[in-house]
Coordinates of C-alpha atoms and ligand atoms in Angstrom, one line a residue:
M1 CA 55.4 61.2 137.7
S2 CA 55.6 63.8 134.9
T3 CA 54.1 63.2 131.6
N4 CA 56.2 63.5 128.4
K5 CA 54.5 66.7 127.6
Q6 CA 55.4 68.1 131.1
K7 CA 59.0 66.9 130.5
I8 CA 59.2 68.9 127.3
E9 CA 57.7 71.9 128.9
E10 CA 60.2 71.6 131.7
L11 CA 63.0 71.6 129.1
L12 CA 61.6 74.7 127.5
E13 CA 61.3 76.4 130.9
L14 CA 64.9 75.5 131.8
R15 CA 66.1 76.9 128.4
K16 CA 64.3 80.1 129.1
L17 CA 65.8 80.3 132.6
T18 CA 69.3 79.7 131.2
K19 CA 69.0 82.6 128.8
L20 CA 68.7 84.9 131.9
G21 CA 72.3 84.1 132.9
G22 CA 73.0 85.6 136.3
G23 CA 69.6 87.3 136.4
E24 CA 67.9 90.4 135.2
K25 CA 69.5 92.7 137.7
R26 CA 73.0 91.8 136.5
I27 CA 72.0 92.0 132.9
E28 CA 70.7 95.5 133.6
A29 CA 74.1 96.4 135.2
Q30 CA 75.9 95.0 132.1
H31 CA 73.8 97.1 129.8
K32 CA 74.3 100.2 132.0
K33 CA 78.0 99.8 131.4
G34 CA 77.4 100.0 127.7
K35 CA 78.0 96.3 127.3
L36 CA 75.9 93.6 125.7
T37 CA 75.3 90.2 127.3
A38 CA 77.2 87.1 126.2
R39 CA 74.2 85.9 124.2
E40 CA 73.4 89.2 122.6
R41 CA 77.0 89.3 121.3
I42 CA 76.7 85.9 119.8
E43 CA 73.4 86.7 118.2
L44 CA 75.0 89.7 116.5
L45 CA 78.1 87.8 115.5
V46 CA 76.6 84.8 113.7
D47 CA 74.1 84.5 110.9
E48 CA 70.6 84.8 112.2
G49 CA 69.3 81.6 113.7
S50 CA 72.5 79.7 113.1
F51 CA 73.7 79.3 116.6
E52 CA 73.7 75.9 118.2
E53 CA 74.6 75.9 121.9
F54 CA 76.5 73.2 123.7
D55 CA 76.7 72.5 127.4
M56 CA 73.9 74.8 128.4
F57 CA 73.2 72.6 131.5
V58 CA 76.8 72.5 132.8
S59 CA 77.4 74.0 136.2
H60 CA 80.4 74.0 138.5
R61 CA 81.1 71.3 141.1
A62 CA 82.8 73.5 143.7
T63 CA 81.8 73.1 147.3
D64 CA 83.9 75.7 149.1
F65 CA 82.9 79.2 150.1
G66 CA 79.2 78.2 149.9
L67 CA 79.4 77.8 146.2
E68 CA 77.5 74.6 146.3
N69 CA 74.4 76.7 146.9
E70 CA 75.1 79.1 144.0
L71 CA 74.6 77.2 140.8
Y72 CA 74.0 78.7 137.4
Y73 CA 73.4 76.9 134.2
T74 CA 76.2 77.5 131.6
D75 CA 78.5 78.2 134.6
G76 CA 79.4 81.6 133.0
V77 CA 80.3 80.9 129.4
V78 CA 78.1 80.3 126.4
T79 CA 79.6 78.0 123.8
G80 CA 78.6 76.5 120.5
H81 CA 78.8 76.9 116.8
G82 CA 77.1 79.0 114.1
T83 CA 77.9 80.5 110.7
I84 CA 79.3 83.7 109.4
E85 CA 78.2 84.3 105.8
G86 CA 77.3 80.6 105.7
R87 CA 80.7 79.4 107.0
Q88 CA 81.1 77.5 110.2
V89 CA 82.6 79.1 113.3
Y90 CA 83.0 77.9 116.9
V91 CA 82.3 80.5 119.5
F92 CA 82.6 81.0 123.2
S93 CA 81.3 84.1 124.9
Q94 CA 82.0 84.8 128.6
D95 CA 79.0 85.8 130.6
F96 CA 79.9 88.5 133.1
T97 CA 76.5 88.2 134.8
I98 CA 77.6 84.8 136.3
F99 CA 80.4 85.1 138.9
G100 CA 81.8 88.0 136.9
G101 CA 82.5 85.7 133.9
S102 CA 85.2 84.1 136.1
L103 CA 86.7 80.9 134.8
S104 CA 86.1 77.6 136.6
E105 CA 87.1 74.1 136.0
M106 CA 83.8 73.2 134.2
Y107 CA 83.8 76.5 132.3
A108 CA 87.3 75.9 131.0
G109 CA 86.1 72.4 130.0
K110 CA 83.4 73.9 127.8
I111 CA 85.8 76.2 126.0
C112 CA 88.2 73.3 125.5
K113 CA 85.4 71.2 124.1
I114 CA 84.5 73.7 121.3
M115 CA 88.2 74.3 120.6
D116 CA 88.6 70.5 120.1
M117 CA 85.5 70.5 117.8
A118 CA 86.8 73.4 115.8
M119 CA 90.1 71.6 115.3
K120 CA 88.4 68.4 114.2
N121 CA 86.2 70.2 111.8
G122 CA 88.8 72.8 110.5
A123 CA 86.8 75.8 111.5
P124 CA 87.8 79.1 113.2
V125 CA 87.3 79.8 116.9
I126 CA 86.1 83.2 118.0
G127 CA 86.3 83.9 121.7
I128 CA 84.5 86.9 123.4
N129 CA 86.3 87.8 126.6
D130 CA 84.5 89.6 129.5
S131 CA 85.7 88.1 132.8
G132 CA 87.1 88.7 136.3
G133 CA 89.7 86.0 135.6
A134 CA 90.3 82.9 137.5
R135 CA 87.3 81.9 139.7
I136 CA 88.9 82.7 143.1
Q137 CA 86.9 80.0 144.9
E138 CA 88.2 77.2 142.6
G139 CA 91.9 77.9 143.2
V140 CA 94.2 75.7 141.2
L141 CA 91.4 74.0 139.3
S142 CA 90.8 77.3 137.6
L143 CA 94.5 77.9 136.9
A144 CA 94.6 74.4 135.3
G145 CA 91.6 75.3 133.2
Y146 CA 93.4 78.3 131.8
A147 CA 96.4 76.2 130.9
D148 CA 94.2 73.6 129.2
I149 CA 92.9 76.5 127.0
F150 CA 96.4 77.9 126.4
Q151 CA 97.7 74.5 125.2
R152 CA 94.8 74.3 122.7
N153 CA 95.5 77.8 121.5
I154 CA 99.0 76.8 120.8
M155 CA 98.1 73.6 119.0
A156 CA 95.5 75.4 117.0
S157 CA 97.9 78.2 116.0
G158 CA 98.5 78.1 112.3
V159 CA 95.8 75.4 111.8
I160 CA 92.6 77.3 112.3
P161 CA 92.2 81.1 112.6
Q162 CA 91.6 82.2 116.2
I163 CA 90.1 85.6 116.9
S164 CA 89.6 87.2 120.4
A165 CA 87.3 90.0 121.2
I166 CA 88.0 91.8 124.5
F167 CA 84.7 93.4 125.5
G168 CA 85.3 93.8 129.2
P169 CA 88.0 93.0 131.8
C170 CA 90.7 90.6 130.8
A171 CA 93.3 90.5 133.6
G172 CA 96.1 88.4 135.0
G173 CA 97.1 85.2 133.3
A174 CA 93.8 85.3 131.4
V175 CA 95.4 87.7 128.9
Y176 CA 97.5 85.0 127.6
S177 CA 94.8 83.2 125.7
P178 CA 94.0 86.2 123.5
A179 CA 97.7 86.9 123.2
L180 CA 98.2 83.4 121.8
T181 CA 95.4 83.9 119.2
D182 CA 95.8 85.6 115.8
F183 CA 93.8 88.8 116.3
N184 CA 92.6 90.8 119.3
I185 CA 89.7 93.2 118.9
M186 CA 89.1 95.6 121.8
T187 CA 86.3 98.1 122.4
A188 CA 87.1 101.7 123.3
N189 CA 86.5 102.6 127.0
T190 CA 84.8 99.3 128.0
S191 CA 87.7 96.8 127.8
Y192 CA 91.1 96.4 129.3
M193 CA 93.9 93.9 129.5
F194 CA 96.8 93.7 131.9
V195 CA 98.9 91.2 133.7
T196 CA 98.6 93.0 137.0
G197 CA 96.0 95.7 137.8
P198 CA 96.6 99.3 139.0
K199 CA 96.5 98.3 142.7
V200 CA 99.3 95.8 142.3
V201 CA 101.3 98.2 140.2
K202 CA 101.0 100.8 142.9
S203 CA 102.2 98.4 145.6
V204 CA 105.1 97.0 143.6
T205 CA 106.4 100.0 141.7
G206 CA 104.7 102.9 143.5
E207 CA 103.3 104.0 140.1
D208 CA 99.9 105.6 140.0
V209 CA 98.1 104.6 136.9
T210 CA 94.5 104.3 135.7
V211 CA 92.9 101.2 134.2
E212 CA 92.7 102.9 130.8
N213 CA 96.3 104.1 130.9
L214 CA 97.6 100.7 132.0
G215 CA 95.7 98.4 129.7
G216 CA 92.9 100.2 127.8
S217 CA 92.4 100.0 124.1
S218 CA 94.3 103.2 123.5
V219 CA 97.4 101.7 125.1
H220 CA 97.2 98.3 123.3
S221 CA 96.5 99.8 119.9
T222 CA 99.3 102.3 119.9
K223 CA 102.0 101.4 122.4
S224 CA 102.1 97.6 123.1
G225 CA 100.6 96.3 119.8
V226 CA 98.5 93.8 121.7
A227 CA 95.3 94.9 120.1
H228 CA 95.0 94.5 116.3
F229 CA 91.7 96.4 116.1
V230 CA 89.8 98.9 118.2
A231 CA 86.1 99.4 117.8
P232 CA 84.1 102.3 119.2
N233 CA 81.5 99.9 120.6
E234 CA 80.6 96.2 120.6
H235 CA 78.3 96.4 117.6
E236 CA 81.1 97.8 115.5
G237 CA 83.5 95.3 117.0
I238 CA 81.4 92.4 116.0
L239 CA 80.9 93.7 112.4
L240 CA 84.6 94.0 112.2
I241 CA 85.1 90.4 113.2
R242 CA 82.6 89.4 110.5
K243 CA 84.5 91.5 107.9
L244 CA 87.9 90.1 109.0
M245 CA 86.5 86.5 108.6
G246 CA 85.8 87.3 105.0
Y247 CA 89.5 87.6 104.3
L248 CA 90.4 84.3 106.0
P249 CA 90.2 80.7 105.1
Q250 CA 88.5 78.2 107.4
N251 CA 91.9 76.5 108.1
N252 CA 95.4 76.1 106.9
L253 CA 94.5 73.6 104.2
E254 CA 91.9 75.8 102.5
D255 CA 92.0 79.1 100.6
A256 CA 90.2 82.3 101.7
P257 CA 86.8 82.7 99.9
V258 CA 86.8 84.5 96.6
I259 CA 84.4 87.5 96.6
P260 CA 83.3 88.4 93.0
T261 CA 83.9 92.0 92.1
N262 CA 82.8 94.3 89.3
D263 CA 86.0 96.3 89.6
P264 CA 87.8 95.9 86.2
I265 CA 91.1 94.0 86.5
D266 CA 92.7 96.4 84.0
R267 CA 91.5 99.6 85.7
M268 CA 94.1 102.3 85.0
E269 CA 94.8 104.8 87.7
D270 CA 96.5 107.8 86.1
I271 CA 96.8 109.4 89.6
L272 CA 99.6 106.8 90.4
N273 CA 101.8 108.2 87.6
E274 CA 101.8 111.5 89.6
I275 CA 101.8 110.3 93.2
I276 CA 105.6 110.1 93.8
P277 CA 106.9 113.7 94.5
D278 CA 109.9 114.7 92.4
N279 CA 111.8 115.5 95.5
P280 CA 112.8 112.1 97.0
N281 CA 112.6 113.5 100.5
K282 CA 109.0 114.5 100.2
P283 CA 106.4 112.1 101.7
Y284 CA 103.1 110.8 100.2
D285 CA 100.5 108.5 101.6
V286 CA 101.1 105.0 100.5
K287 CA 97.5 104.2 101.5
D288 CA 96.4 106.3 98.4
V289 CA 98.4 103.7 96.3
I290 CA 96.7 100.8 98.1
H291 CA 93.2 102.2 97.7
A292 CA 93.9 102.8 94.0
I293 CA 94.9 99.3 93.2
V294 CA 92.7 97.0 95.3
D295 CA 89.2 95.8 94.5
D296 CA 86.7 98.6 95.1
G297 CA 89.3 100.6 97.1
D298 CA 88.4 98.5 100.1
L299 CA 90.9 97.3 102.7
L300 CA 91.0 96.2 106.3
E301 CA 94.0 97.6 108.1
V302 CA 95.5 95.6 110.9
Q303 CA 97.1 97.5 113.8
P304 CA 96.5 100.8 112.0
A305 CA 97.7 103.0 115.0
Y306 CA 100.7 100.8 116.0
A307 CA 104.0 101.5 114.2
P308 CA 102.2 103.5 111.4
N309 CA 105.5 103.6 109.4
I310 CA 104.5 100.2 108.1
I311 CA 101.0 99.3 106.9
T312 CA 99.6 95.8 107.2
A313 CA 96.2 95.2 105.6
F314 CA 93.9 92.7 104.0
A315 CA 92.4 93.6 100.7
R316 CA 91.3 91.7 97.5
F317 CA 92.6 91.5 94.0
N318 CA 90.1 90.2 91.5
G319 CA 88.2 88.8 94.5
Q320 CA 91.2 87.0 96.0
S321 CA 92.2 87.8 99.6
V322 CA 95.7 89.2 99.8
G323 CA 97.8 90.5 102.7
I324 CA 99.5 93.8 101.9
I325 CA 102.6 95.1 103.6
A326 CA 103.6 98.6 102.7
N327 CA 106.2 101.0 104.0
Q328 CA 104.5 104.3 104.8
P329 CA 106.6 107.4 103.8
K330 CA 104.2 109.6 105.7
F331 CA 105.5 108.4 109.1
L332 CA 109.2 108.4 109.9
A333 CA 109.8 108.3 106.2
G334 CA 108.7 104.6 106.2
V335 CA 111.8 103.5 108.0
L336 CA 112.0 100.0 109.5
D337 CA 112.3 100.1 113.3
C338 CA 111.8 97.5 116.1
N339 CA 108.0 97.9 116.2
S340 CA 107.3 98.1 112.5
S341 CA 109.5 95.0 111.9
R342 CA 107.7 93.0 114.6
K343 CA 104.3 94.1 113.3
A344 CA 105.0 93.2 109.7
A345 CA 106.7 89.9 110.6
R346 CA 103.7 88.6 112.5
F347 CA 101.4 89.6 109.7
V348 CA 103.6 87.9 107.1
R349 CA 103.6 84.7 109.1
F350 CA 99.8 84.8 109.6
C351 CA 99.3 85.2 105.8
D352 CA 101.8 82.4 105.1
A353 CA 100.2 80.0 107.6
F354 CA 96.8 80.5 106.0
N355 CA 97.6 80.5 102.3
I356 CA 97.0 84.2 101.8
P357 CA 99.3 85.6 99.1
I358 CA 101.4 88.6 100.0
L359 CA 101.8 91.9 98.2
T360 CA 104.7 94.1 99.4
L361 CA 104.9 97.8 98.4
V362 CA 108.3 99.1 99.1
D363 CA 109.4 102.7 99.9
V364 CA 112.0 102.3 102.6
P365 CA 115.0 104.5 103.4
G366 CA 116.5 101.7 105.6
F367 CA 116.6 100.8 109.3
L368 CA 116.2 103.5 111.9
P369 CA 119.6 104.4 113.4
G370 CA 120.4 105.2 117.0
T371 CA 120.9 103.9 120.5
A372 CA 117.2 103.6 121.2
Q373 CA 116.8 101.2 118.3
E374 CA 120.0 99.3 119.0
Y375 CA 119.2 98.9 122.7
G376 CA 115.7 97.9 121.8
G377 CA 117.0 95.0 119.7
I378 CA 116.5 96.2 116.1
I379 CA 118.9 93.5 115.1
I380 CA 116.6 90.8 116.4
H381 CA 113.4 92.5 115.4
G382 CA 114.6 93.3 111.9
A383 CA 115.7 89.7 111.6
K384 CA 112.1 88.6 112.4
L385 CA 110.8 90.3 109.3
L386 CA 113.7 89.0 107.2
F387 CA 113.0 85.5 108.5
A388 CA 109.3 85.7 108.0
Y389 CA 109.6 86.8 104.4
G390 CA 112.4 84.2 103.7
E391 CA 110.4 81.4 105.2
A392 CA 107.1 82.3 103.5
T393 CA 106.0 80.0 100.7
V394 CA 102.8 81.7 99.6
P395 CA 102.8 83.7 96.4
K396 CA 104.9 86.9 97.0
V397 CA 104.6 89.9 94.7
T398 CA 106.7 93.0 95.3
V399 CA 106.5 96.4 93.8
I400 CA 109.2 98.9 94.7
L401 CA 107.6 102.3 94.5
R402 CA 110.5 104.5 95.3
K403 CA 113.3 103.9 97.8
A404 CA 114.7 100.5 98.5
Y405 CA 117.9 101.2 100.4
G406 CA 120.4 99.0 102.1
G407 CA 119.5 96.0 104.1
A408 CA 115.8 97.1 104.0
Y409 CA 115.9 96.4 100.2
D410 CA 116.8 92.8 100.9
V411 CA 114.3 92.4 103.8
M412 CA 111.2 93.8 101.9
S413 CA 110.4 90.6 100.0
S414 CA 113.3 90.9 97.6
K415 CA 114.0 88.4 94.9
H416 CA 116.8 87.1 97.1
L417 CA 114.2 86.1 99.8
R418 CA 112.2 84.1 97.2
G419 CA 110.1 87.0 96.0
D420 CA 108.2 85.4 93.1
L421 CA 107.5 88.5 90.9
N422 CA 109.3 91.7 91.7
Y423 CA 108.4 94.9 90.0
A424 CA 109.6 98.4 90.3
W425 CA 108.1 101.7 89.2
P426 CA 110.5 103.8 87.0
M427 CA 111.1 106.2 89.9
A428 CA 112.5 103.4 92.1
E429 CA 115.9 103.9 93.7
I430 CA 117.6 100.7 94.6
A431 CA 120.9 101.4 96.3
V432 CA 123.0 100.7 99.3
M433 CA 122.0 104.1 100.7
G434 CA 120.6 107.5 99.6
A435 CA 122.7 109.9 97.5
K436 CA 123.5 112.3 100.4
G437 CA 124.8 109.6 102.7
A438 CA 126.7 107.8 99.9
V439 CA 128.5 111.0 98.8
E440 CA 129.5 111.8 102.4
V441 CA 131.1 108.3 102.7
L442 CA 132.6 108.1 99.2
N443 CA 133.8 111.7 98.9
G444 CA 134.3 112.8 102.5
T445 CA 138.0 113.5 102.2
E446 CA 137.7 115.5 99.1
I447 CA 134.8 117.5 100.5
S448 CA 136.7 118.4 103.7
K449 CA 139.5 119.8 101.6
I450 CA 137.3 122.4 99.8
K451 CA 137.3 125.6 101.9
D452 CA 135.0 127.7 99.8
E453 CA 131.4 126.9 100.9
K454 CA 129.8 127.6 97.6
A455 CA 132.3 125.4 95.8
K456 CA 131.8 122.7 98.4
A457 CA 128.0 122.8 97.9
E458 CA 128.4 122.6 94.1
F459 CA 130.8 119.7 94.4
I460 CA 128.4 117.8 96.7
A461 CA 125.5 118.5 94.4
T462 CA 127.4 117.2 91.3
K463 CA 128.5 114.1 93.1
E464 CA 125.0 113.4 94.4
E465 CA 123.6 113.8 90.9
E466 CA 126.3 111.4 89.6
Y467 CA 125.4 108.9 92.2
R468 CA 121.7 109.2 91.6
E469 CA 122.2 108.8 87.8
K470 CA 124.2 105.7 88.4
F471 CA 122.4 103.9 91.2
A472 CA 119.2 105.7 92.1
N473 CA 117.1 103.9 89.5
P474 CA 115.6 100.5 89.0
Y475 CA 117.6 99.6 85.8
V476 CA 120.7 98.3 87.5
A477 CA 118.7 95.8 89.6
A478 CA 116.6 95.0 86.4
K479 CA 119.9 94.4 84.5
Y480 CA 120.7 91.6 87.0
G481 CA 117.2 90.1 86.9
Y482 CA 116.5 91.1 90.5
I483 CA 113.5 93.1 89.2
D484 CA 111.4 91.2 86.8
D485 CA 109.9 94.3 85.1
I486 CA 109.7 98.0 85.4
I487 CA 106.0 98.9 85.3
E488 CA 104.0 102.0 84.6
P489 CA 102.5 103.1 87.9
R490 CA 99.0 103.5 86.5
N491 CA 98.9 99.9 85.4
T492 CA 99.9 98.5 88.8
R493 CA 96.5 96.9 89.6
Y494 CA 96.5 94.9 86.3
R495 CA 100.1 93.7 86.7
V496 CA 99.6 92.7 90.3
I497 CA 96.4 90.7 89.5
N498 CA 98.2 89.1 86.6
A499 CA 101.1 88.2 88.8
F500 CA 98.9 86.5 91.5
Q501 CA 97.0 84.6 88.7
A502 CA 100.3 83.4 87.3
L503 CA 101.3 82.3 90.9
A504 CA 98.0 80.6 91.7
T505 CA 99.5 77.1 91.3
K506 CA 102.8 77.9 93.1
K507 CA 104.1 75.0 95.2
V508 CA 107.2 75.5 97.3
Q509 CA 108.1 73.5 100.4
N510 CA 110.7 74.3 103.1
P511 CA 112.9 71.5 104.2
P512 CA 111.4 69.1 106.8
K513 CA 112.2 70.1 110.4
K514 CA 110.7 70.1 113.8
H515 CA 110.2 73.9 113.6
S516 CA 112.3 76.8 112.6
N517 CA 114.1 79.0 115.2
I518 CA 112.8 82.4 114.3
P519 CA 114.7 85.1 116.3
L520 CA 112.1 85.8 118.9
Ligands
LIG1 C1 84.9 84.9 141.4 C2 84.3 87.0 140.7 C3 85.6 87.2 140.2 C4 86.5 86.1 140.3 C5 84.4 88.9 139.9 N1 83.6 88.1 140.5 N2 85.6 88.4 139.7 N3 84.0 85.8 141.4 N4 86.1 85.0 140.9 N5 87.7 86.2 139.8 C6 82.2 88.3 140.9 C7 82.0 89.3 142.0 O1 82.1 88.7 143.3 C8 80.6 89.8 141.7 O2 79.7 88.9 142.2 C9 80.5 89.7 140.2 O3 81.5 88.8 139.8 C10 80.7 91.1 139.5 O4 81.9 91.6 140.1 P1 82.0 93.1 140.5 O5 83.3 93.3 141.3 O6 80.8 93.5 141.2 O7 82.1 93.9 139.1 P2 82.9 95.2 138.7 O8 82.7 96.2 139.8 O9 82.4 95.5 137.4 O10 84.4 94.7 138.7 C11 84.9 93.8 137.8 C12 86.3 93.4 138.2 C13 86.3 92.9 139.7 C14 87.2 94.6 138.0 C15 86.7 92.3 137.2 O11 85.3 92.0 139.9 C16 87.6 92.3 140.1 O12 88.6 92.9 140.3 N6 87.6 90.9 140.1 C17 88.7 90.2 140.6 C18 89.7 90.1 139.4 C19 90.9 89.3 139.8 O13 91.8 89.7 140.5 N7 90.9 88.1 139.2 C20 92.0 87.2 139.3 C21 93.0 87.6 138.3 S1 94.4 86.5 138.3 P3 78.2 89.3 142.6 O14 77.7 88.0 143.2 O15 78.3 90.4 143.6 O16 77.5 89.7 141.4 C22 93.9 85.4 137.2 C23 94.9 84.4 137.1 C24 94.7 83.6 135.8 O17 92.9 85.4 136.6 C25 95.9 82.7 135.7 C26 95.8 82.0 134.4 C27 97.1 81.3 134.1

């Protein structure tokens, strides 16, 4: 019979063994691919020494395909909790060195357990994905395990932040857990996500495609919008998760942490008085405006390479976390199209779900016209953004920098969609459309009657000027109270901070309902 001392030694020995996952050879193979192990990732992610592991001694109970002789502690996923900057998070990290990180019944149970704990304790869940998908030998038990996780992802949505890192393969139905979470972070070159791999694609559609071109980070960060962030490597990816966490509350009943700043709240930025070109058709970079007004010029852009005609970013004003949505005149003149509408709508809804106030910077010439957009459903996608803004109850501050034309004026957090404080710069143009289009519509018949080209051009120029004088300014909207104040651009930081302070106690509730029916 073992002595107590021997029993303790045995435990320590087992713990050591467990840390080796699928064995040194497989760890080496993992490193050779430029990937860290499941445990190395967790160590980097959480505060030093804070990780407490659960279910280290779980193993599968499959008996088919000789699996009964192939048992590994953890069963291929490391789960537990730790802290990030002292705040509790629940973590699972898939271990590719054990059965290729494939998901079994017991493995799914471990993930479900920490998700349940996270919900009970109101703390975020961070999942690190690196897996060959469903454990083939376990059949439907593995499919059931995925669905158990999906159901928890859905119940946790809007209650606790859920973040997914994709640091290796993520294929088949397995992609749907990250897709249900709030943010996906992929690594360049070492991660991929797809519903069916290149071989199946070839057999079904005849299409030849590489893994990277089908589901690599470049695809998901630019074309599909599945990835919110791409990191050059896992270290950077993990740092990014830690940074992202700093902007988020622990759950939907709390506020994001306030990070004290030495950046003066009344910092004037003279450059902003000059930033809008005199020619309304000339672009500028709205990111310069954002950098100039936020604390320490620091922001975290979400989906930076997807639909760059709209910017979605987290930043802070006097230490308070704020979600910024800004039309970007540098790309497609900042127009709203299908992708930018979807991108911004999801971001607005995330902020609203987690009590993060919203700042909207408007410079939008309208919705993108054309068959591609209409066939793509711009009506539905534009409605998503409209719906998201109108439904949001967090403090909403809007600054119209330049153009706010047509329906896009309404959509971009206007007063009419319960914008709380709506400001405009003096160069703002709030109108049904731009001067050129308006004159073509209003004076088309007269213009067609003028035969002399020079006279025609002069007539158009005079009419455009008349239109601009009358409508292309913020004063008409201000006259009706749709704009609360016209502000000096260089003073924007101070006015925005003041606005959010004034709105700190805002309480608005939507009518009780089962849930809304946002146009999906
Ligand atoms: C069991 C698996 C596995 C799986 C990998 N392994 N995937 N074991 N079930 N799904 C094992 C391998 O047998 C191998 O074991 C080890 O993991 C490493 O795999 P390799 O193939 O050697 O690694 P690599 O060459 O890097 O290739 C990785 C891979 C490949 C591309 C992920 O393993 C692969 O294609 N796996 C199958 C992927 C798949 O089709 N999964 C089902 C998807 S559908 P040893 O002992 O040699 O180390 C799905 C449905 C989910 O997941 C539905 C949810 C609703």
